[in-house]
mmCIF file of C-alpha atoms in Angstrom:
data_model
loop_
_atom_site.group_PDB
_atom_site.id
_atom_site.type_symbol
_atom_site.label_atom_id
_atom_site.label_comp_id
_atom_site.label_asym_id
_atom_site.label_seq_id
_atom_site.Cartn_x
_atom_site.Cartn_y
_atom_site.Cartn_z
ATOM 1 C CA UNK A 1 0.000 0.000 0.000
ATOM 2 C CA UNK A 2 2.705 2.458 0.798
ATOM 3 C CA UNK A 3 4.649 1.986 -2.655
ATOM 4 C CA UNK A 4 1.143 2.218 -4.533
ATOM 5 C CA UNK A 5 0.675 5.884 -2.474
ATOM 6 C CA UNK A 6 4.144 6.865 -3.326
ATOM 7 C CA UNK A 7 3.938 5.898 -6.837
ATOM 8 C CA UNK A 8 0.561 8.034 -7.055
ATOM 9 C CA UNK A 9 1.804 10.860 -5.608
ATOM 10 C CA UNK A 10 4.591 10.474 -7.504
ATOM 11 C CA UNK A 11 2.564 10.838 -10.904
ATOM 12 C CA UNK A 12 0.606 13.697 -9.179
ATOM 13 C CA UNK A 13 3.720 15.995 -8.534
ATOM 14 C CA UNK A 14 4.858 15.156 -11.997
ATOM 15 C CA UNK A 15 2.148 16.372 -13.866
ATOM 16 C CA UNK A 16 1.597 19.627 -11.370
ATOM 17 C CA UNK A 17 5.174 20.369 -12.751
ATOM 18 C CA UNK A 18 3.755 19.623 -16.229
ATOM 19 C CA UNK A 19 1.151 21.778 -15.623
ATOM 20 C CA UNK A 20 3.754 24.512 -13.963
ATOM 21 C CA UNK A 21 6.185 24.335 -16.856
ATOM 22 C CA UNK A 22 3.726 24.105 -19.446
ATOM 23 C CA UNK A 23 2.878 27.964 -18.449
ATOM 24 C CA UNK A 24 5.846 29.228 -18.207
ATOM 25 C CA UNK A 25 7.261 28.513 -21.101
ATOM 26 C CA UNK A 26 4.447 28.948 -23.182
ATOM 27 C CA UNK A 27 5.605 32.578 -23.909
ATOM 28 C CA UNK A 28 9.302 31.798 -24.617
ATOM 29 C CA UNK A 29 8.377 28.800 -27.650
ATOM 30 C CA UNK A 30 7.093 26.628 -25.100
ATOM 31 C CA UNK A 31 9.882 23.876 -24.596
ATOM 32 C CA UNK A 32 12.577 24.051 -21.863
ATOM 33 C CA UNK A 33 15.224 25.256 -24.044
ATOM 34 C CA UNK A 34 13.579 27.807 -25.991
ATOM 35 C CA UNK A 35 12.874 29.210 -22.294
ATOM 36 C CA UNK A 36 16.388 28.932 -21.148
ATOM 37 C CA UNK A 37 18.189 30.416 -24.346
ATOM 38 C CA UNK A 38 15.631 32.794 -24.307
ATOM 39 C CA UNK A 39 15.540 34.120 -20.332
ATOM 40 C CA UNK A 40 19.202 32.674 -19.557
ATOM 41 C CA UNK A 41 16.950 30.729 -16.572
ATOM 42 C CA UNK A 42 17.765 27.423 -16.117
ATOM 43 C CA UNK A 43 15.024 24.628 -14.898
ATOM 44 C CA UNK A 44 16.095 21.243 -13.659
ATOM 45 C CA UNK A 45 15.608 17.888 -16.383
ATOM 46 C CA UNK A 46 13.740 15.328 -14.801
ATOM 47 C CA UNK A 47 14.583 11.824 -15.223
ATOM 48 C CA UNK A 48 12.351 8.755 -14.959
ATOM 49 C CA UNK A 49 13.281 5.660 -14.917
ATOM 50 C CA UNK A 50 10.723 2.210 -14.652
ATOM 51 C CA UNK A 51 12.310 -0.988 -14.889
ATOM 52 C CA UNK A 52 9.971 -3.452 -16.070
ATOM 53 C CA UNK A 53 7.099 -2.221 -18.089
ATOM 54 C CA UNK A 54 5.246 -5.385 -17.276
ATOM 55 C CA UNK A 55 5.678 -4.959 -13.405
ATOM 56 C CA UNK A 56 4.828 -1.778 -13.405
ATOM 57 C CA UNK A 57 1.539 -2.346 -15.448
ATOM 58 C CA UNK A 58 0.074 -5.089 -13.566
ATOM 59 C CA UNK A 59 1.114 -3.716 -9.632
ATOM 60 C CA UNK A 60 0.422 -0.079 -10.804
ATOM 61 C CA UNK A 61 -2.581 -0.075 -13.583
ATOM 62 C CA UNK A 62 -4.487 3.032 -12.609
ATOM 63 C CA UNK A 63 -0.863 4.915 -13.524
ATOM 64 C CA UNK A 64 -1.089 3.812 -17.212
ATOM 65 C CA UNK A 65 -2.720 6.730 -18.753
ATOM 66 C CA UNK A 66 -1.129 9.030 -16.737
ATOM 67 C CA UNK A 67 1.971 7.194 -17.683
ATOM 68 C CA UNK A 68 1.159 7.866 -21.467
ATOM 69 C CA UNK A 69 0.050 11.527 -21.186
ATOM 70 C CA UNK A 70 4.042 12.448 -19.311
ATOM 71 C CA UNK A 71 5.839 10.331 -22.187
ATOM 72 C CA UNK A 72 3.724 12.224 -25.124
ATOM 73 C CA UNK A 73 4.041 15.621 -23.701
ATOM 74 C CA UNK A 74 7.000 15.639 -20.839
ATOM 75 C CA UNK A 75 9.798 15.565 -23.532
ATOM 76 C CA UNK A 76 9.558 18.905 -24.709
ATOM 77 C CA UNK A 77 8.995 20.395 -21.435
ATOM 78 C CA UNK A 78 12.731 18.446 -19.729
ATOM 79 C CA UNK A 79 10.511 15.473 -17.986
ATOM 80 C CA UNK A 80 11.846 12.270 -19.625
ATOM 81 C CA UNK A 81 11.443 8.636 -19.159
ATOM 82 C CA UNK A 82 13.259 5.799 -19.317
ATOM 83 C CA UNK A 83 11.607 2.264 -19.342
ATOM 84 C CA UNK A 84 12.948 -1.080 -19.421
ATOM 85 C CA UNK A 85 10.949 -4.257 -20.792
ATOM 86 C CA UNK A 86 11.959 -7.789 -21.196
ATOM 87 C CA UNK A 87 9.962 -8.756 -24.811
ATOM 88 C CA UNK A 88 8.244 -6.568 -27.319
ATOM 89 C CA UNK A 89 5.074 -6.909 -26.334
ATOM 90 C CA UNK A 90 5.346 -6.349 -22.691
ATOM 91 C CA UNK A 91 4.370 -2.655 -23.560
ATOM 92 C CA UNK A 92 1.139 -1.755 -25.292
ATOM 93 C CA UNK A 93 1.368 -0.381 -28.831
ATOM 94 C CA UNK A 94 -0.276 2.902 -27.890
ATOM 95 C CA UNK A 95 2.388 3.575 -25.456
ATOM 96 C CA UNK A 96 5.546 2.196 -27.429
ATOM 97 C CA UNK A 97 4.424 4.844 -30.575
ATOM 98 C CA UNK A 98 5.020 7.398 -27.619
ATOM 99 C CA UNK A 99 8.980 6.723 -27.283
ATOM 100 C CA UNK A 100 11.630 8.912 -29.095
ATOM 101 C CA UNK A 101 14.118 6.226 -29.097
ATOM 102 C CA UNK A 102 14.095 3.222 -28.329
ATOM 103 C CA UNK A 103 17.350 0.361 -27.987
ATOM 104 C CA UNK A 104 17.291 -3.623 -28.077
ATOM 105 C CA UNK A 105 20.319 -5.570 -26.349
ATOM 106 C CA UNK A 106 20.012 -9.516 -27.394
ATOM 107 C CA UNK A 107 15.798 -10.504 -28.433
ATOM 108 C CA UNK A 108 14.828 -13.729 -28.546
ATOM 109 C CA UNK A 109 14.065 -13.761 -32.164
ATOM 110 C CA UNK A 110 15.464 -12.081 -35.161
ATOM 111 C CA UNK A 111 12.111 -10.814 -35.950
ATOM 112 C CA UNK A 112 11.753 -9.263 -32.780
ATOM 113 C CA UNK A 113 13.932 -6.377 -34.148
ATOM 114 C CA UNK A 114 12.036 -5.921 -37.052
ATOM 115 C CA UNK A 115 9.134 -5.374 -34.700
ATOM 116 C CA UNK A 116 10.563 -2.450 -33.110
ATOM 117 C CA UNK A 117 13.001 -0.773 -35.520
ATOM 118 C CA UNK A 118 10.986 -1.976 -38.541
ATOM 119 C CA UNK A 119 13.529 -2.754 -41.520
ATOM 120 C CA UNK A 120 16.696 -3.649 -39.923
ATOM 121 C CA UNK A 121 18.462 -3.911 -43.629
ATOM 122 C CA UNK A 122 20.015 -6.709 -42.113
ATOM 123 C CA UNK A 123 21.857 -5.658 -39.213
ATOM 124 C CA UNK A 124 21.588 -7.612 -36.500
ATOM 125 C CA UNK A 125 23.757 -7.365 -32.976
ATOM 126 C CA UNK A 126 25.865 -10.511 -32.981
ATOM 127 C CA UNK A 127 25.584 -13.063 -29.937
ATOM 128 C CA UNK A 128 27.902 -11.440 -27.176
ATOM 129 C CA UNK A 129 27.027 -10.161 -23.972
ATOM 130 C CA UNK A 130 26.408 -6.549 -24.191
ATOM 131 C CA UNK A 131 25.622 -6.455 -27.809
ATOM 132 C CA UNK A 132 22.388 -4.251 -29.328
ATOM 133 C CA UNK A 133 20.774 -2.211 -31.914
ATOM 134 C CA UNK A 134 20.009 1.055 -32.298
ATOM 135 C CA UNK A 135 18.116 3.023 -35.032
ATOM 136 C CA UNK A 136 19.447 6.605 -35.842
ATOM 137 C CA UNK A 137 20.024 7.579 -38.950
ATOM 138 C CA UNK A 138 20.163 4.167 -39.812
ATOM 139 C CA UNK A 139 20.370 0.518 -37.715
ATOM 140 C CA UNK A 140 23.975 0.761 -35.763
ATOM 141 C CA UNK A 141 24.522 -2.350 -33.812
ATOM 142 C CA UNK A 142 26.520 -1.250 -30.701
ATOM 143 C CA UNK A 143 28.396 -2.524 -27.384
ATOM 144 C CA UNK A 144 27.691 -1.572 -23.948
ATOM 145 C CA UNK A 145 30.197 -1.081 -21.032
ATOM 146 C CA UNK A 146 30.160 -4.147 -19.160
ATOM 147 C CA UNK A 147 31.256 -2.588 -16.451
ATOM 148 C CA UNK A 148 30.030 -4.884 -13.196
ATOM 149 C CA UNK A 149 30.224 -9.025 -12.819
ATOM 150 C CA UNK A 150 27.403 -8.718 -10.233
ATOM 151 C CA UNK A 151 24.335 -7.182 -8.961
ATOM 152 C CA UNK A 152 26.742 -6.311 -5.322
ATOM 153 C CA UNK A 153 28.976 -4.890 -7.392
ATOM 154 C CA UNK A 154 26.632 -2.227 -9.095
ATOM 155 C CA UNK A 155 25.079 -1.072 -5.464
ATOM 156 C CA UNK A 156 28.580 -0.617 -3.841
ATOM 157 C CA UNK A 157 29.400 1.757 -6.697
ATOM 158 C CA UNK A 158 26.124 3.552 -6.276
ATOM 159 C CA UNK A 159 26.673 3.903 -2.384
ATOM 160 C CA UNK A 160 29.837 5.386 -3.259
ATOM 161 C CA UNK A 161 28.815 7.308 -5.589
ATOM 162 C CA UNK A 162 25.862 8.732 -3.718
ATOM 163 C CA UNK A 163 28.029 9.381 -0.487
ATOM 164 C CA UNK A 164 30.028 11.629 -2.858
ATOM 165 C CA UNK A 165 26.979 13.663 -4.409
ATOM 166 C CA UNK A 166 26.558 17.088 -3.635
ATOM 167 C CA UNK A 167 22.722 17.367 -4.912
ATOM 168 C CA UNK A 168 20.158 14.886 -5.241
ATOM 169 C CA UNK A 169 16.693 14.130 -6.458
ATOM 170 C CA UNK A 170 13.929 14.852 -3.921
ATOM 171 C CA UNK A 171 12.218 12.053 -1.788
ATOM 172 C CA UNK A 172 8.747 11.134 -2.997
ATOM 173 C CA UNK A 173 6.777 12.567 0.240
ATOM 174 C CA UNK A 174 3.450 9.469 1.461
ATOM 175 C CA UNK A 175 0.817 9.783 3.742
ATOM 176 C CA UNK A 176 2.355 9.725 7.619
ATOM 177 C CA UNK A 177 0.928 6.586 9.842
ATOM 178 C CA UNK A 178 0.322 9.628 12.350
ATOM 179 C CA UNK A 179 -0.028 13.202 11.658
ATOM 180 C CA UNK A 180 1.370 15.547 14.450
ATOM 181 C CA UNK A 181 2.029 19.466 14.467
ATOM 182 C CA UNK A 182 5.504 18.425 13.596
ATOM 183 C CA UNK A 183 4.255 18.025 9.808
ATOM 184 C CA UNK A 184 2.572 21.328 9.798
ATOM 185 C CA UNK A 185 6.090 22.948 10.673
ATOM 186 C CA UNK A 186 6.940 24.712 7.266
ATOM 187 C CA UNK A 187 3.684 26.373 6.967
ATOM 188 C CA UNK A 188 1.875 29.538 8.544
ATOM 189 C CA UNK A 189 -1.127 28.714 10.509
ATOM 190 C CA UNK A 190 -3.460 30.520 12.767
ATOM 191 C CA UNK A 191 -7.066 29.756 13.546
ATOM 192 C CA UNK A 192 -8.136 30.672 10.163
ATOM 193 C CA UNK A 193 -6.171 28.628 8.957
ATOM 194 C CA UNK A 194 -6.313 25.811 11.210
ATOM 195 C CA UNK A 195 -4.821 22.504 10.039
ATOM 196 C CA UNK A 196 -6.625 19.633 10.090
ATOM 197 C CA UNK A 197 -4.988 16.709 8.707
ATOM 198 C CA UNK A 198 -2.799 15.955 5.102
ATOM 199 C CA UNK A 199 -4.563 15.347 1.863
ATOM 200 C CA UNK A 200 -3.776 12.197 0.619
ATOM 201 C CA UNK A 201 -4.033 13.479 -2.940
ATOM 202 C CA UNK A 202 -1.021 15.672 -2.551
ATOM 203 C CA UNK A 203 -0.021 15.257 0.807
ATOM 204 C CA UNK A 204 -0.599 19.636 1.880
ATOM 205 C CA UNK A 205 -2.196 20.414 4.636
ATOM 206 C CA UNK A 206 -5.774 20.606 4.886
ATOM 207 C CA UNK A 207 -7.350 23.312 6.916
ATOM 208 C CA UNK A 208 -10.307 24.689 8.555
ATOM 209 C CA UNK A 209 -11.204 28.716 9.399
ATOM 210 C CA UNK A 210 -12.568 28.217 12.554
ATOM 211 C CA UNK A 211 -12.913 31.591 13.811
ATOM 212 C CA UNK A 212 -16.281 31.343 11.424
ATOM 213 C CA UNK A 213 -17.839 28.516 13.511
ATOM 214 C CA UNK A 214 -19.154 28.583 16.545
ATOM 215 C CA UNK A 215 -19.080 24.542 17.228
ATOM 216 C CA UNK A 216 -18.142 21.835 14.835
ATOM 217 C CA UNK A 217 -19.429 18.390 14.784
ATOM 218 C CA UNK A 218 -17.364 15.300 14.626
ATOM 219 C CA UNK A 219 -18.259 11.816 13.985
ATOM 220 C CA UNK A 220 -16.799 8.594 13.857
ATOM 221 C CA UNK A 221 -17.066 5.059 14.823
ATOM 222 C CA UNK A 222 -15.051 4.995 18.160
ATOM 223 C CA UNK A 223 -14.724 7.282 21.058
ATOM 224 C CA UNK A 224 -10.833 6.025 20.707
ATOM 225 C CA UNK A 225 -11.021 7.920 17.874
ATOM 226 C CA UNK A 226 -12.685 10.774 18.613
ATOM 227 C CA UNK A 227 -10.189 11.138 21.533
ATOM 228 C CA UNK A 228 -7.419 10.941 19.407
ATOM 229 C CA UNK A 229 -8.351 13.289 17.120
ATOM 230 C CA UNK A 230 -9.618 15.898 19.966
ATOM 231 C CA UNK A 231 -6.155 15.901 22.049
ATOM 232 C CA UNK A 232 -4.915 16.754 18.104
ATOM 233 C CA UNK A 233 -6.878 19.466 18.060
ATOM 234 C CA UNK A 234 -6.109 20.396 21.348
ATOM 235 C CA UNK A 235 -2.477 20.150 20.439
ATOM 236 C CA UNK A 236 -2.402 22.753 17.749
ATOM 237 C CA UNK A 237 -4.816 24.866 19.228
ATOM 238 C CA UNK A 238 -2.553 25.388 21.999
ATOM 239 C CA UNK A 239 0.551 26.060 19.793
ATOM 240 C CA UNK A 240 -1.366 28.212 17.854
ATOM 241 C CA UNK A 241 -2.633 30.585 20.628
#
């Protein structure tokens, strides 16, 4: 449940920044670098990356079209995706006609290329370990770095890496088991604006003006909750006054 809520919000704060950067640039030729060569502003690239299409799919369905509508339109706006899948039709057509580029490594089947890049004029990658194709200008079969022998191997170097990195991506925020003032800490409250709880759509505070009503009703299935809930509001109150 908690990686379903932080996927969601994930796709949430991704298409508020859509939304965002789809504004501002619209005056500037509405892409990310026509902005930036045109203000000398510079906005942060985002980079996606899902590693099996097929996993993703089946644990994370209700994503899909939202999935489709950041690949279509995120490109041009520096929001890009990366996404891994072990045969060619682990990914629906729809969504594969979305991708700028894609790259094989070894298929199964020679024909399996032709899927994807269409006429490979009869370049295929040859049968080593790291081999693919490519299509650019034309098919280009290629080699990749084998750089690790083991799946250890590749998290040491990203530990070490990451213990040497001076900026990093931020953490996808979730709902909190329990919801204290501590959360509310960044904001400015008063009794207008009282907080309440967190939305669970995008996890900002919801609040209540309660300088406008005189009593407010509660209801709920157990006075354990109602008591938890009134020392909360007791809590705040109190650091509010």
């Amino acid at each position: 449940a908690e990686h379903e809520e932080r996927v969601e919000t994930l796709f949430h704060l991704l298409e508020k920044e859509l939304a965002k950067r789809r504004k501002l640039f619209a005056e500037y030729g509405g892409t990310l670098h026509s902005y930036c060569a045109e203000t000398g502003n510079t906005v942060s690239e985002i980079l996606v990356v899902i590693h099996s299409y097929a996993a993703f799919a089946e644990q994370f369905a209700a994503q899909e079209e939202a999935l489709f509508r950041m690949i279509r339109d995120g490109a041009r706006y520096g929001i890009y995706f990366i996404v891994t899948a072990g045969s060619v039709g682990a990914v629906r057509y729809r969504l594969l006609q979305s991708f700028g580029r894609m790259i094989t490594l070894q298929m199964t089947d020679k024909t399996d290329y032709s899927t994807v890049f269409g006429n490979t004029e009869g370049v295929y990658p040859a049968h080593i370990p790291g081999r693919g194709l490519v299509y650019l200008d034309a098919p280009y079969e290629f080699q990749v770095a084998c750089a690790f022998s083991s799946l250890e191997d590749i998290r040491s170097f990203c530990t070490l890496q990451g213990e040497k990195a001076v900026c990093f991506a931020p953490s996808i925020p979730y709902l909190p088991e329990r919801v204290d003032f501590t959360v509310f800490r960044s904001g400015q409250f008063d009794l207008s604006h009282f907080p309440l709880g967190v939305s669970k759509k995008d996890l900002s505070p919801l609040c209540l003006n309660i300088t406008k009503q005189v009593a407010m009703r509660l209801m709920g299935q157990t006075s354990e909750a109602f008591r938890g809930v009134a020392e909360g509001f007791a809590e705040t109150a109190q650091k509010l006054l």
